Coordinates of C-alpha atoms in Angstrom, one line a residue:
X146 CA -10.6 19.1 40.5
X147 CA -8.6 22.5 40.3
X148 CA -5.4 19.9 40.1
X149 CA -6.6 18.1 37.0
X150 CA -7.1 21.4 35.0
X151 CA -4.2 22.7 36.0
X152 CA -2.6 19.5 34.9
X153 CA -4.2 19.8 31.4
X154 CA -2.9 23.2 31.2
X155 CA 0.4 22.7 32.0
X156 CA 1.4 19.6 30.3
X157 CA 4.1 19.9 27.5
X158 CA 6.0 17.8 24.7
X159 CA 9.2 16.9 25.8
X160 CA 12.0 16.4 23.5
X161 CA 15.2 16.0 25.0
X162 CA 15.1 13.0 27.9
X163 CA 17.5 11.9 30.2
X164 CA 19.0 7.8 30.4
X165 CA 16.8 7.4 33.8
X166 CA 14.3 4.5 33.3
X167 CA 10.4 5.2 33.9
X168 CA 9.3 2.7 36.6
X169 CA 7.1 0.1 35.2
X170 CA 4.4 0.0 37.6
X171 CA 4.2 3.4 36.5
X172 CA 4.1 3.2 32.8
X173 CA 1.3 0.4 33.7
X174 CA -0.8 3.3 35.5
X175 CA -0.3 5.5 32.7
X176 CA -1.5 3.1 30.1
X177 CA -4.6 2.4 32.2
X178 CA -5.5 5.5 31.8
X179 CA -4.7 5.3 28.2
X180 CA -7.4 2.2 28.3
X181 CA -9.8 4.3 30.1
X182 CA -10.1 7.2 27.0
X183 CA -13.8 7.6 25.5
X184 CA -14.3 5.3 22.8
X185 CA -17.5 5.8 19.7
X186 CA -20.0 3.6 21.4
X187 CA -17.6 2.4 24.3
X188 CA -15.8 -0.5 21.6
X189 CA -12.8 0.3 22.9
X190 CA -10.6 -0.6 19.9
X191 CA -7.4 0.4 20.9
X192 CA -4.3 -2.1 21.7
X193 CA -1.6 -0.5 23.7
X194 CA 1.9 -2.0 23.2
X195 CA 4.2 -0.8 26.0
X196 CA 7.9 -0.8 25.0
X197 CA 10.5 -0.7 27.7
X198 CA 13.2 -3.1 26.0
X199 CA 15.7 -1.0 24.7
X200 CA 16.9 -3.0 21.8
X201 CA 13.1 -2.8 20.4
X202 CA 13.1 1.1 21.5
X203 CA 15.6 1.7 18.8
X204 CA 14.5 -0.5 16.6
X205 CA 11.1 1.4 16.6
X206 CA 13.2 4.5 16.7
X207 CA 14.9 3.3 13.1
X208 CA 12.1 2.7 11.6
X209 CA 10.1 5.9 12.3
X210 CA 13.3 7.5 11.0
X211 CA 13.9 5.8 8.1
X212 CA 9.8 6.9 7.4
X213 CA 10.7 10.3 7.5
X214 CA 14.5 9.7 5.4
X215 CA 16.8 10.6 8.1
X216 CA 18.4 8.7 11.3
X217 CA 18.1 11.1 14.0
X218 CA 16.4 9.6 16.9
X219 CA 12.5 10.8 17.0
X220 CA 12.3 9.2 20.3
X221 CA 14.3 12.0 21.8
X222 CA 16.3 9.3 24.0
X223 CA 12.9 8.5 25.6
X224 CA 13.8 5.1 27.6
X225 CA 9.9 3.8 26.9
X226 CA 7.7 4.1 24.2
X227 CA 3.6 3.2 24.2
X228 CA 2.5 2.5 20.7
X229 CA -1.6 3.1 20.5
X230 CA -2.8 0.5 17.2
X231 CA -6.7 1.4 16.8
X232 CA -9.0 -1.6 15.2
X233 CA -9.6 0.0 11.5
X234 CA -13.1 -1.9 11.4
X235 CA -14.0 0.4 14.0
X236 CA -15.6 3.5 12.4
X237 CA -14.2 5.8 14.9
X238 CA -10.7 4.6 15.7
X239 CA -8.8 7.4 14.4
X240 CA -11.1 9.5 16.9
X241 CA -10.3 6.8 19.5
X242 CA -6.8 6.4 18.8
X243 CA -6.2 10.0 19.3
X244 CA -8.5 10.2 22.5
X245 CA -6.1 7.5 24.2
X246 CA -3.0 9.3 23.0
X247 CA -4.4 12.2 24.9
X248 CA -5.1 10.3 28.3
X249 CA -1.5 8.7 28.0
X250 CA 0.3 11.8 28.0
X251 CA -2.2 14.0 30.3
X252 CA -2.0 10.8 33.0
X253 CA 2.1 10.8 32.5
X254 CA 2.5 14.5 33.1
X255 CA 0.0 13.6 36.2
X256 CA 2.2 11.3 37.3
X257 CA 5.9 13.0 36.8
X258 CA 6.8 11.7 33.7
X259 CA 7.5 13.8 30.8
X260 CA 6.0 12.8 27.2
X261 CA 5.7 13.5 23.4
X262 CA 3.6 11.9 20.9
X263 CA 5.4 11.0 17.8
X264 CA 3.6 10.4 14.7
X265 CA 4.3 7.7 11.9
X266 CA 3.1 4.7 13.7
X267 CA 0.6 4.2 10.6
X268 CA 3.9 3.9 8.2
X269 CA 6.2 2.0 10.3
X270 CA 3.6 -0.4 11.5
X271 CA 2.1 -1.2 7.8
X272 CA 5.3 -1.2 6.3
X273 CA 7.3 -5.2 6.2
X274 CA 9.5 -4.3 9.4
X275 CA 6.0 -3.6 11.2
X276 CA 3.8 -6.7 9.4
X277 CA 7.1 -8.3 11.1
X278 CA 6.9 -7.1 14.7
X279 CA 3.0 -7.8 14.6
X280 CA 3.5 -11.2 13.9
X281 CA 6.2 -11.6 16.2
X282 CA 3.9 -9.7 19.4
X283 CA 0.9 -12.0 17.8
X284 CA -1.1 -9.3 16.8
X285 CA -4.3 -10.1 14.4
X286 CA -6.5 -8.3 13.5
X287 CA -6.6 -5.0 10.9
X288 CA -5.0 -2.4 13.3
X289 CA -3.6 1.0 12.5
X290 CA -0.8 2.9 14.5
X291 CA -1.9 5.8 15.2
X292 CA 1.1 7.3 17.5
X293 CA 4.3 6.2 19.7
X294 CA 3.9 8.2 23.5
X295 CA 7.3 8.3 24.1
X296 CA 7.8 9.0 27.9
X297 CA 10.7 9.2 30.5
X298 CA 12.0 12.3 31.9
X299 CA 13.7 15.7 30.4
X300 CA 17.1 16.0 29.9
X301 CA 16.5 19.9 31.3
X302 CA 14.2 22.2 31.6
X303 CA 10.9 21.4 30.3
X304 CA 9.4 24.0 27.6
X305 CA 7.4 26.7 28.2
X306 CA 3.6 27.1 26.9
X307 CA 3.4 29.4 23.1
X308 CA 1.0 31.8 23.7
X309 CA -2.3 30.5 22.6
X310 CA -3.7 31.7 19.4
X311 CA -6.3 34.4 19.5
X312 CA -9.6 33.9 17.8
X313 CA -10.1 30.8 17.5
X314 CA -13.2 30.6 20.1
X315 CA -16.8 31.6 19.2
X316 CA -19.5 32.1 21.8
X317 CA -23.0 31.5 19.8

């Protein structure tokens, strides 16, 4: 128990990674965890699309770029990417969305592997380059992204904790 906490408390967002792959057996145990996050009324309406292909990496990387109008890499040089898509018929999939991003990068920092969640997913996935990939992966359905998990391992020393804001905790 006293390792989980102190696994919550210690996790960080990476942004510099190194060229060595992540294992896939263990980007499969971190997406099962991703799988296992608390969903509104257990429906469980999150896909997980686990990118390990480099080709698509920077492809995905492109795209988020080009969202934001620049072509730095937001990936960081992360060698894998996990793309969490939420069913938008579900009332809660934001909520859920955002649980399972949570689980992915608590259960990668559990298991040695350094992570960051990236935001855009919505944009690059509705956009024509997106509508493209999700017929090409045979995705149906109404999905959202809701965030890349890129994961792999830092290129140095992994940041420090900010000191956490004060007052922002009432006891009633």
């Amino acid at each position: 128990m006293k390792e989980a906490y102190e696994n919550l408390l210690t996790r960080r967002s990476v942004r510099a990674y190194s060229d060595k792959p992540v294992p896939r057996e263990t980007v499969a145990a971190i997406v099962e965890a991703g799988r296992y996050a608390p969903s509104g009324m257990g429906r469980q309406p999150c896909l997980f699309v686990a990118v390990q292909d480099p080709e698509t990496v920077q492809l995905l990387s492109r795209l988020n770029a080009a969202v934001m109008g620049t072509d730095n890499d937001p990936f960081y040089g992360a060698s894998t990417v996990v793309m969490v898509l939420a069913d938008r018929t579900v009332p809660t999939y934001r909520d859920d969305g955002a649980l399972a991003m949570g689980n992915l990068m608590n259960a990668a920092h559990a298991l040695g592997v350094d992570s960051c969640w990236i935001h855009r997913a919505r944009e690059v996935m509705d956009g024509p380059e997106g509508a493209k990939l999700r017929e090409k992966w045979g995705i149906s359905g109404d999905y959202e992204g809701i965030g890349h998990c890129i994961l792999g391992y830092a290129a140095g020393e992994v940041p420090a904790a900010k000191p956490r804001r004060e007052g922002n905790v009432l006891w009633i």
